C-alpha positions as a printed NumPy array, in Angstrom:
array([[-64.584, -15.809, -10.44 ],
       [-67.01 , -13.05 , -11.471],
       [-64.154, -11.083, -13.047],
       [-62.887, -14.097, -14.939],
       [-66.327, -14.786, -16.363],
       [-67.221, -11.176, -17.094],
       [-63.962,  -9.778, -18.511],
       [-61.825, -10.788, -21.493],
       [-58.742, -12.845, -20.673],
       [-56.379,  -9.89 , -21.023],
       [-58.297,  -7.83 , -18.47 ],
       [-58.792, -10.436, -15.756],
       [-55.589,  -9.629, -13.892],
       [-56.033,  -5.833, -14.199],
       [-59.568,  -6.283, -12.812],
       [-58.174,  -8.213,  -9.828],
       [-55.617,  -5.45 ,  -9.274],
       [-58.369,  -2.832,  -9.385],
       [-60.328,  -4.728,  -6.742],
       [-57.17 ,  -5.044,  -4.649],
       [-56.6  ,  -1.308,  -4.87 ],
       [-60.172,  -0.716,  -3.792],
       [-59.479,  -2.752,  -0.646],
       [-56.818,  -0.219,   0.338],
       [-59.565,   2.326,   0.98 ],
       [-60.51 ,   0.283,   4.049],
       [-57.384,   1.588,   5.772],
       [-59.112,   4.97 ,   6.214],
       [-62.386,   3.602,   7.547],
       [-63.411,   3.28 ,  11.229],
       [-63.039,  -0.508,  11.089],
       [-60.989,  -2.213,  13.761],
       [-57.24 ,  -2.27 ,  13.304],
       [-56.893,  -6.06 ,  12.81 ],
       [-59.577,  -5.981,  10.128],
       [-57.983,  -3.066,   8.329],
       [-54.573,  -4.759,   8.5  ],
       [-56.026,  -7.959,   7.077],
       [-57.639,  -6.144,   4.154],
       [-54.38 ,  -4.306,   3.367],
       [-52.43 ,  -7.563,   3.446],
       [-54.991,  -9.207,   1.197],
       [-54.583,  -6.351,  -1.274],
       [-50.784,  -6.686,  -1.117],
       [-51.036, -10.43 ,  -1.767],
       [-53.161,  -9.869,  -4.87 ],
       [-50.733,  -7.234,  -6.166],
       [-47.78 ,  -9.573,  -5.613],
       [-49.552, -12.312,  -7.557],
       [-50.234,  -9.831, -10.363],
       [-46.533,  -8.906, -10.497],
       [-45.581, -12.582, -10.633],
       [-48.041, -13.035, -13.479],
       [-46.126, -10.409, -15.487],
       [-42.7  , -11.992, -14.913],
       [-42.757, -14.083, -18.155],
       [-43.417, -10.94 , -20.181],
       [-40.577,  -9.004, -18.523],
       [-38.15 , -11.945, -18.675],
       [-38.91 , -12.541, -22.345],
       [-38.437,  -8.845, -23.128],
       [-35.055,  -8.743, -21.368],
       [-33.667, -12.119, -22.453],
       [-35.282, -12.446, -25.878],
       [-32.914, -10.066, -27.741],
       [-29.924, -12.223, -26.746],
       [-30.979, -14.733, -29.385],
       [-29.939, -12.157, -31.983],
       [-26.334, -12.906, -31.024],
       [-26.63 , -16.277, -32.79 ],
       [-27.589, -14.643, -36.101],
       [-26.267, -11.073, -36.216],
       [-27.28 ,  -8.779, -39.054],
       [-29.882, -11.224, -40.314],
       [-32.185,  -8.426, -41.447],
       [-34.422,  -5.75 , -40.008],
       [-37.53 ,  -7.337, -38.451],
       [-41.031,  -6.018, -39.003],
       [-41.622,  -4.877, -35.421],
       [-40.077,  -5.092, -31.981],
       [-42.017,  -8.184, -30.939],
       [-40.633, -10.12 , -33.923],
       [-37.095,  -9.166, -32.87 ],
       [-37.565,  -9.944, -29.176],
       [-39.82 , -12.996, -29.167],
       [-38.272, -14.778, -32.147],
       [-37.273, -17.899, -30.22 ],
       [-39.205, -17.124, -27.014],
       [-42.941, -17.899, -26.85 ],
       [-45.274, -14.972, -26.33 ],
       [-46.968, -15.217, -22.904],
       [-50.765, -15.56 , -23.082],
       [-52.908, -12.547, -22.123],
       [-49.781, -10.419, -21.662],
       [-50.944,  -7.289, -23.458],
       [-52.048,  -5.625, -20.199],
       [-48.818,  -6.45 , -18.359],
       [-47.383,  -2.893, -18.52 ],
       [-50.627,  -1.486, -17.06 ],
       [-50.501,  -3.891, -14.112],
       [-46.836,  -3.14 , -13.407],
       [-47.379,   0.614, -13.611],
       [-50.37 ,   0.476, -11.256],
       [-48.504,  -1.58 ,  -8.643],
       [-45.466,   0.733,  -8.943],
       [-47.635,   3.776,  -8.28 ],
       [-49.267,   2.106,  -5.257],
       [-45.897,   1.118,  -3.773],
       [-44.52 ,   4.626,  -4.271],
       [-47.521,   6.313,  -2.666],
       [-47.781,   3.8  ,   0.188],
       [-44.1  ,   4.118,   1.078],
       [-44.051,   7.893,   1.078],
       [-43.176,   9.491,   4.434],
       [-42.617,   6.102,   6.074],
       [-39.614,   4.303,   7.515],
       [-39.582,   2.057,   4.447],
       [-39.631,   4.904,   1.976],
       [-36.19 ,   4.113,   0.507],
       [-37.099,   0.465,  -0.129],
       [-40.435,   1.514,  -1.607],
       [-38.713,   3.865,  -4.05 ],
       [-36.378,   1.087,  -5.168],
       [-39.257,  -1.339,  -5.729],
       [-41.293,   1.316,  -7.539],
       [-38.336,   2.105,  -9.795],
       [-37.879,  -1.563, -10.749],
       [-41.605,  -2.038, -11.417],
       [-41.824,   1.19 , -13.402],
       [-38.786,   0.219, -15.458],
       [-40.315,  -3.187, -16.181],
       [-43.561,  -1.534, -17.27 ],
       [-41.829,   0.899, -19.633],
       [-39.532,  -1.604, -21.371],
       [-42.446,  -3.922, -22.148],
       [-44.597,  -1.224, -23.769],
       [-42.897,  -1.333, -27.223],
       [-43.225,  -5.13 , -27.334],
       [-46.869,  -5.106, -26.282],
       [-47.788,  -2.354, -28.748],
       [-45.734,  -4.021, -31.523],
       [-44.032,  -0.758, -32.387],
       [-41.845,  -0.607, -35.513],
       [-38.288,  -1.806, -35.027],
       [-36.645,   1.668, -35.188],
       [-39.208,   3.052, -32.726],
       [-38.461,   0.188, -30.343],
       [-34.744,   0.978, -30.444],
       [-35.434,   4.646, -29.747],
       [-37.738,   3.695, -26.878],
       [-35.092,   1.493, -25.261],
       [-32.554,   4.294, -25.657],
       [-34.92 ,   6.72 , -23.953],
       [-35.236,   4.269, -21.057],
       [-31.447,   4.187, -20.679],
       [-31.314,   7.987, -20.611],
       [-34.189,   8.206, -18.129],
       [-32.711,   5.66 , -15.721],
       [-29.309,   7.335, -15.87 ],
       [-31.073,  10.601, -15.106],
       [-32.672,   9.024, -12.045],
       [-29.255,   7.793, -10.922],
       [-27.757,  11.255, -11.365],
       [-30.642,  12.893,  -9.513],
       [-30.64 ,  10.46 ,  -6.608],
       [-26.852,  10.466,  -6.29 ],
       [-26.482,  14.239,  -6.201],
       [-24.659,  15.34 ,  -3.078],
       [-23.843,  11.767,  -2.004],
       [-20.365,  10.471,  -1.315],
       [-21.455,   6.859,  -1.747],
       [-24.231,   5.533,  -3.974],
       [-27.539,   4.909,  -2.236],
       [-29.636,   1.78 ,  -2.942],
       [-31.81 ,   3.793,  -5.31 ],
       [-28.753,   5.039,  -7.212],
       [-27.24 ,   1.564,  -7.44 ],
       [-30.535,   0.134,  -8.662],
       [-30.881,   2.844, -11.307],
       [-27.324,   2.272, -12.532],
       [-27.867,  -1.481, -12.671],
       [-31.085,  -1.033, -14.63 ],
       [-29.287,   1.322, -17.036],
       [-26.565,  -1.261, -17.633],
       [-29.085,  -4.07 , -18.166],
       [-31.153,  -1.962, -20.565],
       [-28.076,  -0.903, -22.525],
       [-26.921,  -4.504, -22.973],
       [-30.466,  -5.483, -23.967],
       [-30.541,  -2.636, -26.487],
       [-27.159,  -3.657, -27.938],
       [-28.394,  -7.216, -28.508],
       [-31.666,  -5.942, -29.964],
       [-29.736,  -3.812, -32.473],
       [-27.824,  -6.851, -33.766],
       [-30.601,  -7.532, -36.239],
       [-29.373,  -4.693, -38.47 ],
       [-25.813,  -3.643, -39.279],
       [-26.521,   0.087, -39.346],
       [-28.585,  -0.162, -36.16 ],
       [-25.769,  -2.001, -34.389],
       [-23.164,   0.638, -35.144],
       [-25.524,   3.532, -34.436],
       [-26.697,   2.095, -31.107],
       [-23.177,   1.26 , -29.932],
       [-21.947,   4.755, -30.809],
       [-24.857,   6.288, -28.914],
       [-24.342,   4.083, -25.858],
       [-20.611,   4.806, -25.772],
       [-21.218,   8.551, -25.891],
       [-24.077,   8.357, -23.384],
       [-22.159,   6.426, -20.737],
       [-19.075,   8.508, -21.416],
       [-21.11 ,  11.627, -20.624],
       [-22.462,   9.952, -17.484],
       [-18.884,   9.568, -16.197],
       [-18.945,  13.216, -15.14 ],
       [-21.013,  12.232, -12.108],
       [-18.822,  11.235,  -9.176],
       [-21.193,   8.516,  -8.01 ],
       [-21.987,   7.102, -11.461],
       [-18.41 ,   7.159, -12.796],
       [-17.311,   3.755, -11.372],
       [-20.229,   2.144, -13.238],
       [-20.568,   4.337, -16.313],
       [-16.871,   4.377, -17.267],
       [-16.44 ,   0.595, -17.671],
       [-19.828,   0.448, -19.409],
       [-18.653,   3.061, -21.918],
       [-15.439,   1.108, -22.515],
       [-17.381,  -2.129, -22.921],
       [-19.687,  -0.626, -25.532],
       [-16.658,   0.926, -27.256],
       [-15.076,  -2.526, -27.453],
       [-18.213,  -3.946, -29.02 ],
       [-18.27 ,  -0.968, -31.409],
       [-14.695,  -1.697, -32.512],
       [-15.61 ,  -5.311, -33.232],
       [-18.722,  -4.23 , -35.14 ],
       [-16.765,  -1.746, -37.258],
       [-14.171,  -4.387, -38.097],
       [-16.873,  -6.875, -39.071],
       [-18.746,  -4.338, -41.184],
       [-15.505,  -3.448, -42.993],
       [-14.866,  -7.117, -43.767],
       [-11.691,  -7.287, -41.713],
       [-10.384, -10.58 , -40.432],
       [-10.488, -11.078, -36.651],
       [ -6.745, -10.584, -36.168],
       [ -6.937,  -7.282, -38.055],
       [ -9.844,  -6.158, -35.883],
       [ -7.64 ,  -6.801, -32.835],
       [ -5.642,  -3.661, -33.631],
       [ -8.825,  -1.587, -33.582],
       [ -9.895,  -3.144, -30.285],
       [ -6.557,  -2.098, -28.761],
       [ -7.701,   1.519, -28.97 ],
       [ -9.972,   0.808, -25.994],
       [ -7.152,  -0.277, -23.615],
       [ -5.169,   2.751, -24.729],
       [ -8.057,   5.06 , -23.843],
       [ -8.584,   3.197, -20.566],
       [ -4.922,   3.641, -19.61 ],
       [ -5.123,   7.355, -20.383],
       [ -8.346,   7.793, -18.405],
       [ -6.982,   5.802, -15.459],
       [ -3.901,   8.026, -15.338],
       [ -6.119,  11.122, -15.234],
       [ -8.421,   9.729, -12.541],
       [ -5.746,   8.097, -10.411],
       [ -6.923,   7.599,  -6.837],
       [-10.662,   7.824,  -7.529],
       [-13.218,   5.032,  -7.254],
       [-13.432,   4.83 , -11.048],
       [ -9.736,   3.99 , -11.552],
       [ -9.876,   0.259, -10.841],
       [-13.089,  -0.376, -12.866],
       [-11.577,   1.492, -15.818],
       [ -8.375,  -0.541, -15.604],
       [-10.321,  -3.803, -15.383],
       [-12.396,  -2.868, -18.438],
       [ -9.239,  -1.947, -20.345],
       [ -7.576,  -5.235, -19.388],
       [-10.656,  -7.17 , -20.54 ],
       [-10.533,  -5.383, -23.903],
       [ -6.833,  -6.23 , -24.18 ],
       [ -7.56 ,  -9.909, -23.53 ],
       [-10.235,  -9.799, -26.243],
       [ -7.693,  -8.318, -28.657],
       [ -5.286, -11.151, -27.833],
       [ -8.041, -13.706, -28.379],
       [ -8.866, -12.195, -31.778],
       [ -5.211, -12.245, -32.858],
       [ -4.35 , -15.727, -31.595],
       [ -4.983, -17.35 , -34.986],
       [ -2.27 , -15.256, -36.681],
       [  1.131, -15.473, -34.898],
       [  2.708, -12.382, -36.535],
       [ -0.279, -10.225, -35.592],
       [ -0.361, -11.824, -32.138],
       [  3.243, -10.734, -31.608],
       [  2.332,  -7.17 , -32.591],
       [ -0.681,  -7.144, -30.263],
       [  1.417,  -8.526, -27.397],
       [  4.007,  -5.819, -27.989],
       [  1.397,  -3.064, -28.   ],
       [ -0.168,  -4.462, -24.829],
       [  3.304,  -4.433, -23.303],
       [  3.72 ,  -0.784, -24.252],
       [  0.375,   0.114, -22.642],
       [  1.214,  -1.872, -19.51 ],
       [  4.646,  -0.261, -19.301],
       [  2.988,   3.147, -19.546],
       [  0.699,   2.18 , -16.686],
       [  3.735,   1.11 , -14.637],
       [  5.042,   4.689, -14.789],
       [  2.444,   5.651, -12.188],
       [  3.881,   5.273,  -8.67 ],
       [  0.965,   3.18 ,  -7.387],
       [  1.146,   0.799, -10.376],
       [  4.843,  -0.079, -10.385],
       [  3.95 ,  -3.778, -10.183],
       [  2.516,  -3.565, -13.711],
       [  6.118,  -3.511, -14.917],
       [  6.293,  -7.268, -14.348],
       [  3.296,  -7.789, -16.618],
       [  4.874,  -5.508, -19.24 ],
       [  8.096,  -7.538, -19.18 ],
       [  6.115, -10.771, -19.511],
       [  4.164,  -9.375, -22.48 ],
       [  7.347,  -8.277, -24.245],
       [  8.879, -11.698, -23.671],
       [  5.787, -13.433, -25.029],
       [  5.836, -11.145, -28.051],
       [  9.478, -12.1  , -28.678],
       [  8.794, -15.827, -28.4  ],
       [  5.716, -15.647, -30.625],
       [  7.646, -13.683, -33.229],
       [ 10.437, -16.26 , -33.227],
       [  7.851, -19.004, -33.66 ],
       [  6.175, -17.126, -36.508],
       [  9.527, -16.799, -38.292],
       [ 10.156, -20.575, -37.921],
       [ 13.455, -19.794, -36.247],
       [ 15.376, -22.97 , -35.417],
       [ 18.236, -21.177, -33.64 ],
       [ 16.532, -18.722, -31.282],
       [ 19.776, -18.074, -29.396],
       [ 21.008, -15.93 , -32.274],
       [ 18.173, -13.503, -31.533],
       [ 17.873, -13.842, -27.772],
       [ 21.481, -13.823, -26.574],
       [ 22.139, -10.266, -27.862],
       [ 19.207,  -9.198, -25.684],
       [ 20.113, -11.25 , -22.629],
       [ 23.621,  -9.837, -22.311],
       [ 22.685,  -6.135, -22.132],
       [ 19.639,  -6.945, -19.987],
       [ 21.765,  -8.725, -17.392],
       [ 24.314,  -5.893, -17.413],
       [ 21.579,  -3.314, -16.851],
       [ 20.158,  -5.461, -14.047],
       [ 23.577,  -5.773, -12.383],
       [ 24.099,  -2.013, -12.546],
       [ 20.626,  -1.438, -11.097],
       [ 21.294,  -3.786,  -8.163],
       [ 24.667,  -2.18 ,  -7.529],
       [ 22.979,   1.201,  -7.312],
       [ 20.043,  -0.064,  -5.229],
       [ 20.611,  -3.308,  -3.324],
       [ 16.923,  -3.49 ,  -2.346],
       [ 15.909,  -4.251,  -5.938],
       [ 14.6  ,  -7.796,  -6.344],
       [ 16.596, -10.221,  -8.453],
       [ 13.437, -10.889, -10.448],
       [ 13.338,  -7.232, -11.443],
       [ 17.044,  -7.173, -12.292],
       [ 17.64 , -10.544, -13.916],
       [ 14.301, -12.324, -14.411],
       [ 13.434, -10.998, -17.864],
       [ 17.032, -11.195, -19.127],
       [ 17.357, -14.862, -18.184],
       [ 13.908, -15.885, -19.412],
       [ 14.323, -14.249, -22.818],
       [ 16.989, -16.835, -23.739],
       [ 16.456, -19.856, -21.505],
       [ 12.756, -20.387, -22.241],
       [ 12.958, -20.303, -26.082],
       [ 16.064, -22.484, -25.927],
       [ 14.227, -24.932, -23.681],
       [ 11.303, -25.14 , -26.122],
       [ 13.725, -25.649, -29.01 ],
       [ 15.653, -28.31 , -27.074],
       [ 12.531, -30.381, -26.524],
       [ 12.112, -30.728, -30.301],
       [ 15.845, -31.046, -31.031],
       [ 16.995, -34.582, -31.82 ],
       [ 20.673, -33.713, -31.52 ],
       [ 22.686, -33.641, -28.314],
       [ 24.528, -30.323, -28.624],
       [ 21.765, -27.869, -27.753],
       [ 20.507, -29.811, -24.688],
       [ 24.105, -30.127, -23.483],
       [ 24.884, -26.439, -23.867],
       [ 21.534, -25.442, -22.382],
       [ 22.05 , -27.758, -19.413],
       [ 25.55 , -26.351, -18.793],
       [ 24.226, -22.789, -19.013],
       [ 21.315, -23.57 , -16.675],
       [ 23.715, -25.218, -14.209],
       [ 25.966, -22.171, -14.279],
       [ 23.013, -19.851, -13.69 ],
       [ 21.78 , -22.039, -10.821],
       [ 25.205, -22.109,  -9.158],
       [ 25.553, -18.349,  -9.576],
       [ 22.165, -17.838,  -7.965],
       [ 23.069, -20.099,  -5.041],
       [ 26.493, -18.456,  -4.661],
       [ 25.174, -14.893,  -4.575],
       [ 21.882, -15.792,  -2.846],
       [ 19.723, -14.577,  -5.738],
       [ 16.255, -16.068,  -6.068],
       [ 15.606, -15.438,  -9.782],
       [ 18.737, -17.143, -11.187],
       [ 18.312, -20.029,  -8.758],
       [ 14.668, -20.665,  -9.624],
       [ 14.904, -20.054, -13.38 ],
       [ 18.167, -21.905, -13.85 ],
       [ 17.14 , -24.795, -11.606],
       [ 13.782, -25.206, -13.36 ],
       [ 15.378, -25.236, -16.804],
       [ 18.053, -27.666, -15.622],
       [ 15.466, -30.081, -14.197],
       [ 13.331, -29.968, -17.356],
       [ 16.336, -30.535, -19.64 ],
       [ 17.503, -33.434, -17.491],
       [ 14.073, -35.049, -17.516],
       [ 13.846, -34.635, -21.267],
       [ 17.198, -36.303, -21.825],
       [ 16.58 , -39.104, -19.349],
       [ 13.024, -39.804, -20.482],
       [ 13.921, -42.451, -23.135],
       [ 16.066, -44.377, -20.638],
       [ 13.422, -44.153, -17.957],
       [ 10.854, -45.531, -20.386],
       [ 13.148, -48.44 , -21.208],
       [ 13.75 , -49.179, -17.525],
       [ 10.043, -49.107, -16.734],
       [  9.326, -51.359, -19.719],
       [ 11.903, -53.891, -18.556],
       [ 10.395, -54.156, -15.076],
       [  7.454, -56.457, -14.287],
       [  4.054, -54.802, -14.496],
       [  3.557, -54.951, -10.751],
       [  6.846, -53.171, -10.022],
       [  5.851, -49.521, -10.809],
       [  2.647, -49.619,  -8.692],
       [  4.599, -51.327,  -5.896],
       [  7.332, -48.69 ,  -6.006],
       [  4.712, -45.928,  -6.03 ],
       [  3.053, -47.522,  -3.003],
       [  6.375, -47.745,  -1.144],
       [  7.071, -44.087,  -1.889],
       [  3.637, -43.093,  -0.595],
       [  4.157, -45.187,   2.552],
       [  7.527, -43.57 ,   3.153],
       [  6.091, -40.097,   2.669],
       [  3.192, -40.905,   4.968],
       [  5.441, -42.283,   7.677],
       [  7.66 , -39.197,   7.593],
       [  4.896, -36.693,   6.779],
       [  5.684, -34.294,   9.607],
       [  9.409, -34.326,   8.811],
       [  8.782, -33.738,   5.105],
       [  6.414, -30.908,   5.986],
       [  9.076, -29.282,   8.151],
       [ 11.638, -29.73 ,   5.374],
       [  9.306, -28.099,   2.851],
       [  8.656, -25.231,   5.256],
       [ 12.39 , -24.715,   5.822],
       [ 12.992, -24.81 ,   2.059],
       [ 10.31 , -22.212,   1.507],
       [ 11.751, -19.967,   4.218],
       [ 15.261, -20.354,   2.837],
       [ 14.036, -19.494,  -0.67 ],
       [ 12.109, -16.542,   0.704],
       [ 15.271, -15.115,   2.316],
       [ 16.903, -14.883,  -1.086],
       [ 16.561, -11.655,  -3.023]])
């Protein structure tokens, strides 16, 4: 109460922290142990309350720049506080927040030194020190460029702490993980903060990409720094496309550079802990490229083809052979999208010349190696014709295409059952069922319309009763069907 009445509002909490720090001196006095412990705990409680008091300032500093994403490149603000606290209210009496956080961080670091809780104390001190540093530019209302430089310095400093603490370690320690996490959070915060200016956005994203790319040299930091570098590179590609006035589907081609780099890096670091994170980041960039190109079918077909090429290149690595299935699917999708973009009404003229050689190559492959799955040998060759024909048949008002497609699907199904091949059986049977349902749908609608209104619910109830009464038998039949299908190749 004396402090609150004697000090200005901004200095009330720092005064309480100073008194709490003074209580710590009691630990070296000849007082009894319970009394000393009580005074230390009282000091810790006051410091915890002071840290909680600074949470609104830290949260606003971290989350405030995200509002720039709603209005990118709206103009350079006057100072950092205007850019950060545009839509977030400024906490009252928050100007001394960095001082409080720095003081508590120093106390935690000194108190935890040479104790069993030293590692936890270093982690807490690092978080508190980071919070104190990132709030300084906002509190001091530094100019906007100076605030960007300050945030960049924080990223470099935290990455340096991660490199220093992870030196000689096989696995990252809690301090290293915390430093890497803080570096990632600060870099994302800096990227959002730079959205106020076009030149700042491109400059910051270039710097962050280079910085995290350089941090990949550390064995411990690589699994975190490599995907961060690829993520910032993806954002940089989008920013360059927007600054050049490109349409989103044109920017997709520039974004595809990131998956290409990721595939190259993953092939060079195969077997390390950074391989999977790099591949995931590359796949995410590829999905973003597809999303950007989805509004333009011709460009979408090109992007799908390029993604198929990258995936096929990844499948050349022995431990990533399964990526070949994804490459085949991407090439098929690219073919179908291209046919749709050309408004092709007879897709068989384009797909049958591909299906024939594909099935021949698959048959030769299975003859040379009988262990090859039928999906690998025949799946893509069958799907490249049957699926576009099925889509065309659903919009075809004539009877010839559904008839020919149904006959072809029946032949494929019978061939799969005869030779015990799973892919022809499943693909042909699925197409045959869908074509049959499509052709019978008008008659089924007429039959249902002719029945009384209570008849369909009654029939559905009878079916459910029958299934319920023979549930165990149906379950055994489904299990036997699954086992029989699984024995096929």
